[in-house]
Amino acid sequence: MKFFIDTADINEIKKAKELGILDGITTNPTLVSKIGRPYREVLTEVSGEVDGPVSAEVISVDYEGMIKEGRELAKIRDNINIKIPLIEDGLRAVKTLKSDGIKTNVTLCFNSVQALMAAKAGASFISPFVGRLDDVSEEGMDVVEEIRAIYDNYCFDTEIIVASIRNPLHIKIAALTGADIATIPFSVFRQIIKHPLTDVGLAKFIEDYKKIPK
Ligand code: G3P
């Protein structure tokens, strides 16, 4: 499973890179708004940090606007893919951008039939938002399991990005389900490394080493 970081914060990206396990980046307008600098400037900076895929989201919600914006954002760097909302005009835009040779990440996916539509339109990535489903008492990870089964049934090569991740359990189930990618907030990157028994065990080893005659 590939690990992306879900952030537009260059410092978080650099720290995740230091771990040596970062495969890509996802951003959205909310994440970029936290940086307090112009949209394109932030995306240019962020996309230069990794060789892997970087998602940049369009703001338009009409077909022509999404195509225009998508083509402009794709010029920033070769590793940029265009995040498109899962709406009718969005699916049309996915097909057109694909014929231009531009990859897309279809976002705001909340059920498996939506994901089927995105794959049929030619999306490179699909982003089910698991945390937001959990927030409204629906099992977000069930949707990921269904998407995996549907894509496997019909050999779609659209990659599943588990998004809106809130905790390590989301990542464990994503891996068990065979999701292609987890896009992880920096805070959760830290959580998935730590275990209290690792810390306790390490302290004991260091303490016991001191007892060994020199
Ligand atoms: O990539 C989309 C994802 O970041 C949304 O996460 O936490 O705003 O639901 P969240």
GROMACS .gro file of C-alpha atoms and ligand atoms in nm:
model
  224
    1MET     CA    1   0.000   0.000   0.000
    2LYS     CA    2   0.130   0.345  -0.089
    3PHE     CA    3   0.137   0.622   0.170
    4PHE     CA    4   0.044   0.977   0.067
    5ILE     CA    5   0.034   1.270   0.306
    6ASP     CA    6  -0.287   1.474   0.317
    7THR     CA    7  -0.157   1.827   0.365
    8ALA     CA    8  -0.041   2.144   0.192
    9ASP     CA    9   0.207   2.220   0.471
   10ILE     CA   10   0.564   2.201   0.340
   11ASN     CA   11   0.708   2.137   0.688
   12GLU     CA   12   0.482   1.838   0.742
   13ILE     CA   13   0.574   1.707   0.397
   14LYS     CA   14   0.947   1.740   0.469
   15LYS     CA   15   0.910   1.555   0.801
   16ALA     CA   16   0.708   1.274   0.639
   17LYS     CA   17   0.972   1.252   0.364
   18GLU     CA   18   1.243   1.204   0.626
   19LEU     CA   19   1.069   0.882   0.730
   20GLY     CA   20   1.149   0.748   0.382
   21ILE     CA   21   0.801   0.610   0.319
   22LEU     CA   22   0.625   0.894   0.139
   23ASP     CA   23   0.483   0.810  -0.205
   24GLY     CA   24   0.272   1.118  -0.283
   25ILE     CA   25   0.061   1.410  -0.161
   26THR     CA   26  -0.306   1.505  -0.164
   27THR     CA   27  -0.430   1.859  -0.108
   28ASN     CA   28  -0.767   2.028  -0.116
   29PRO     CA   29  -0.883   2.393  -0.093
   30THR     CA   30  -0.937   2.364   0.284
   31LEU     CA   31  -0.581   2.240   0.340
   32VAL     CA   32  -0.432   2.511   0.114
   33SER     CA   33  -0.638   2.781   0.291
   34LYS     CA   34  -0.452   2.698   0.615
   35ILE     CA   35  -0.119   2.802   0.456
   36GLY     CA   36  -0.227   3.164   0.397
   37ARG     CA   37  -0.057   3.202   0.058
   38PRO     CA   38  -0.188   3.201  -0.304
   39TYR     CA   39  -0.331   2.868  -0.425
   40ARG     CA   40  -0.103   2.814  -0.726
   41GLU     CA   41   0.206   2.924  -0.531
   42VAL     CA   42   0.140   2.662  -0.260
   43LEU     CA   43   0.074   2.386  -0.515
   44THR     CA   44   0.394   2.472  -0.703
   45GLU     CA   45   0.597   2.449  -0.383
   46VAL     CA   46   0.434   2.128  -0.262
   47SER     CA   47   0.457   1.944  -0.594
   48GLY     CA   48   0.833   2.005  -0.605
   49GLU     CA   49   0.883   1.809  -0.284
   50VAL     CA   50   0.809   1.460  -0.421
   51ASP     CA   51   0.846   1.271  -0.748
   52GLY     CA   52   0.519   1.084  -0.687
   53PRO     CA   53   0.162   1.199  -0.754
   54VAL     CA   54   0.034   1.528  -0.611
   55SER     CA   55  -0.339   1.606  -0.621
   56ALA     CA   56  -0.447   1.964  -0.696
   57GLU     CA   57  -0.820   2.035  -0.677
   58VAL     CA   58  -1.028   2.247  -0.913
   59ILE     CA   59  -1.259   2.510  -0.765
   60SER     CA   60  -1.507   2.526  -1.057
   61VAL     CA   61  -1.816   2.308  -1.048
   62ASP     CA   62  -1.908   2.337  -1.418
   63TYR     CA   63  -1.756   2.128  -1.698
   64GLU     CA   64  -1.588   2.411  -1.891
   65GLY     CA   65  -1.445   2.565  -1.574
   66MET     CA   66  -1.306   2.235  -1.450
   67ILE     CA   67  -1.141   2.162  -1.786
   68LYS     CA   68  -0.984   2.509  -1.802
   69GLU     CA   69  -0.860   2.494  -1.442
   70GLY     CA   70  -0.748   2.132  -1.471
   71ARG     CA   71  -0.538   2.206  -1.780
   72GLU     CA   72  -0.379   2.506  -1.606
   73LEU     CA   73  -0.303   2.318  -1.282
   74ALA     CA   74  -0.156   2.025  -1.478
   75LYS     CA   75   0.103   2.262  -1.628
   76ILE     CA   76   0.253   2.329  -1.283
   77ARG     CA   77   0.451   2.004  -1.283
   78ASP     CA   78   0.439   1.657  -1.444
   79ASN     CA   79   0.345   1.484  -1.119
   80ILE     CA   80   0.023   1.684  -1.069
   81ASN     CA   81  -0.311   1.507  -1.100
   82ILE     CA   82  -0.639   1.697  -1.098
   83LYS     CA   83  -0.885   1.649  -0.816
   84ILE     CA   84  -1.239   1.661  -0.953
   85PRO     CA   85  -1.561   1.648  -0.747
   86LEU     CA   86  -1.787   1.348  -0.799
   87ILE     CA   87  -2.071   1.529  -0.979
   88GLU     CA   88  -2.208   1.495  -1.334
   89ASP     CA   89  -1.995   1.771  -1.484
   90GLY     CA   90  -1.699   1.629  -1.294
   91LEU     CA   91  -1.729   1.288  -1.459
   92ARG     CA   92  -1.749   1.454  -1.801
   93ALA     CA   93  -1.437   1.653  -1.714
   94VAL     CA   94  -1.253   1.334  -1.609
   95LYS     CA   95  -1.311   1.182  -1.954
   96THR     CA   96  -1.191   1.494  -2.135
   97LEU     CA   97  -0.884   1.541  -1.916
   98LYS     CA   98  -0.798   1.173  -1.966
   99SER     CA   99  -0.805   1.221  -2.342
  100ASP     CA  100  -0.563   1.514  -2.287
  101GLY     CA  101  -0.331   1.272  -2.102
  102ILE     CA  102  -0.403   1.436  -1.763
  103LYS     CA  103  -0.458   1.212  -1.459
  104THR     CA  104  -0.752   1.273  -1.226
  105ASN     CA  105  -0.841   1.199  -0.865
  106VAL     CA  106  -1.218   1.191  -0.821
  107THR     CA  107  -1.294   1.328  -0.478
  108LEU     CA  108  -1.587   1.349  -0.233
  109CYS     CA  109  -1.686   0.986  -0.299
  110PHE     CA  110  -1.926   0.846  -0.041
  111ASN     CA  111  -2.052   0.520  -0.193
  112SER     CA  112  -1.932   0.238  -0.415
  113VAL     CA  113  -2.166   0.308  -0.708
  114GLN     CA  114  -2.027   0.661  -0.729
  115ALA     CA  115  -1.683   0.497  -0.740
  116LEU     CA  116  -1.798   0.267  -1.022
  117MET     CA  117  -1.907   0.574  -1.221
  118ALA     CA  118  -1.570   0.743  -1.163
  119ALA     CA  119  -1.383   0.434  -1.284
  120LYS     CA  120  -1.601   0.410  -1.595
  121ALA     CA  121  -1.529   0.777  -1.668
  122GLY     CA  122  -1.157   0.693  -1.659
  123ALA     CA  123  -1.044   0.830  -1.321
  124SER     CA  124  -0.685   0.749  -1.228
  125PHE     CA  125  -0.772   0.765  -0.857
  126ILE     CA  126  -1.091   0.751  -0.648
  127SER     CA  127  -1.105   0.909  -0.301
  128PRO     CA  128  -1.368   0.764  -0.065
  129PHE     CA  129  -1.390   0.987   0.245
  130VAL     CA  130  -1.406   0.731   0.525
  131GLY     CA  131  -1.382   0.963   0.827
  132ARG     CA  132  -1.670   1.183   0.712
  133LEU     CA  133  -1.888   0.872   0.671
  134ASP     CA  134  -1.796   0.755   1.021
  135ASP     CA  135  -1.890   1.105   1.142
  136VAL     CA  136  -2.249   1.045   1.027
  137SER     CA  137  -2.267   0.691   1.172
  138GLU     CA  138  -2.195   0.506   0.846
  139GLU     CA  139  -1.903   0.261   0.821
  140GLY     CA  140  -1.659   0.440   0.593
  141MET     CA  141  -1.437   0.137   0.550
  142ASP     CA  142  -1.732  -0.074   0.426
  143VAL     CA  143  -1.742   0.154   0.123
  144VAL     CA  144  -1.372   0.089   0.058
  145GLU     CA  145  -1.431  -0.288   0.075
  146GLU     CA  146  -1.717  -0.260  -0.174
  147ILE     CA  147  -1.511  -0.047  -0.414
  148ARG     CA  148  -1.225  -0.298  -0.400
  149ALA     CA  149  -1.464  -0.584  -0.485
  150ILE     CA  150  -1.628  -0.393  -0.772
  151TYR     CA  151  -1.298  -0.277  -0.924
  152ASP     CA  152  -1.158  -0.630  -0.901
  153ASN     CA  153  -1.475  -0.780  -1.056
  154TYR     CA  154  -1.431  -0.566  -1.366
  155CYS     CA  155  -1.052  -0.516  -1.370
  156PHE     CA  156  -1.067  -0.137  -1.336
  157ASP     CA  157  -0.720   0.008  -1.284
  158THR     CA  158  -0.847   0.318  -1.097
  159GLU     CA  159  -0.645   0.331  -0.774
  160ILE     CA  160  -0.833   0.358  -0.444
  161ILE     CA  161  -0.708   0.638  -0.217
  162VAL     CA  162  -0.854   0.599   0.131
  163ALA     CA  163  -0.910   0.964   0.231
  164SER     CA  164  -1.045   1.152   0.533
  165ILE     CA  165  -0.841   0.919   0.753
  166ARG     CA  166  -0.882   0.992   1.124
  167ASN     CA  167  -0.692   0.713   1.303
  168PRO     CA  168  -0.456   0.412   1.270
  169LEU     CA  169  -0.745   0.166   1.249
  170HIS     CA  170  -0.850   0.320   0.917
  171ILE     CA  171  -0.502   0.244   0.782
  172LYS     CA  172  -0.501  -0.114   0.913
  173ILE     CA  173  -0.837  -0.191   0.752
  174ALA     CA  174  -0.733  -0.013   0.432
  175ALA     CA  175  -0.428  -0.240   0.408
  176LEU     CA  176  -0.627  -0.555   0.488
  177THR     CA  177  -0.887  -0.458   0.226
  178GLY     CA  178  -0.626  -0.408  -0.043
  179ALA     CA  179  -0.675  -0.034  -0.095
  180ASP     CA  180  -0.396   0.098  -0.316
  181ILE     CA  181  -0.319   0.414  -0.118
  182ALA     CA  182  -0.389   0.573   0.220
  183THR     CA  183  -0.364   0.951   0.232
  184ILE     CA  184  -0.271   1.026   0.588
  185PRO     CA  185  -0.277   1.347   0.794
  186PHE     CA  186   0.060   1.420   0.956
  187SER     CA  187  -0.078   1.366   1.307
  188VAL     CA  188  -0.183   1.010   1.214
  189PHE     CA  189   0.158   0.940   1.051
  190ARG     CA  190   0.305   0.988   1.400
  191GLN     CA  191   0.038   0.771   1.566
  192ILE     CA  192   0.091   0.468   1.342
  193ILE     CA  193   0.456   0.438   1.441
  194LYS     CA  194   0.406   0.449   1.816
  195HIS     CA  195   0.310   0.173   2.060
  196PRO     CA  196   0.344   0.209   2.440
  197LEU     CA  197   0.495  -0.140   2.472
  198THR     CA  198   0.767  -0.045   2.221
  199ASP     CA  199   0.863   0.252   2.442
  200VAL     CA  200   0.852   0.046   2.763
  201GLY     CA  201   1.054  -0.237   2.605
  202LEU     CA  202   1.316   0.000   2.469
  203ALA     CA  203   1.361   0.173   2.807
  204LYS     CA  204   1.413  -0.168   2.971
  205PHE     CA  205   1.673  -0.279   2.713
  206ILE     CA  206   1.868   0.045   2.764
  207GLU     CA  207   1.848   0.009   3.143
  208ASP     CA  208   1.959  -0.357   3.136
  209TYR     CA  209   2.248  -0.282   2.901
  210LYS     CA  210   2.395  -0.063   3.175
  211LYS     CA  211   2.414  -0.372   3.403
  212ILE     CA  212   2.643  -0.559   3.164
  213PRO     CA  213   3.005  -0.558   3.294
  214LYS     CA  214   3.232  -0.339   3.084
  215G3P     O1  215  -0.824   1.439   0.107
  215G3P     C1  216  -0.952   1.468   0.152
  215G3P     C2  217  -0.955   1.456   0.298
  215G3P     O2  218  -0.847   1.528   0.341
  215G3P     C3  219  -1.069   1.507   0.377
  215G3P     O3  220  -1.036   1.488   0.512
  215G3P     O4  221  -1.052   1.520   0.754
  215G3P     O5  222  -1.139   1.696   0.599
  215G3P     O6  223  -1.260   1.479   0.624
  215G3P     P1  224  -1.127   1.550   0.628
   0.00000   0.00000   0.00000
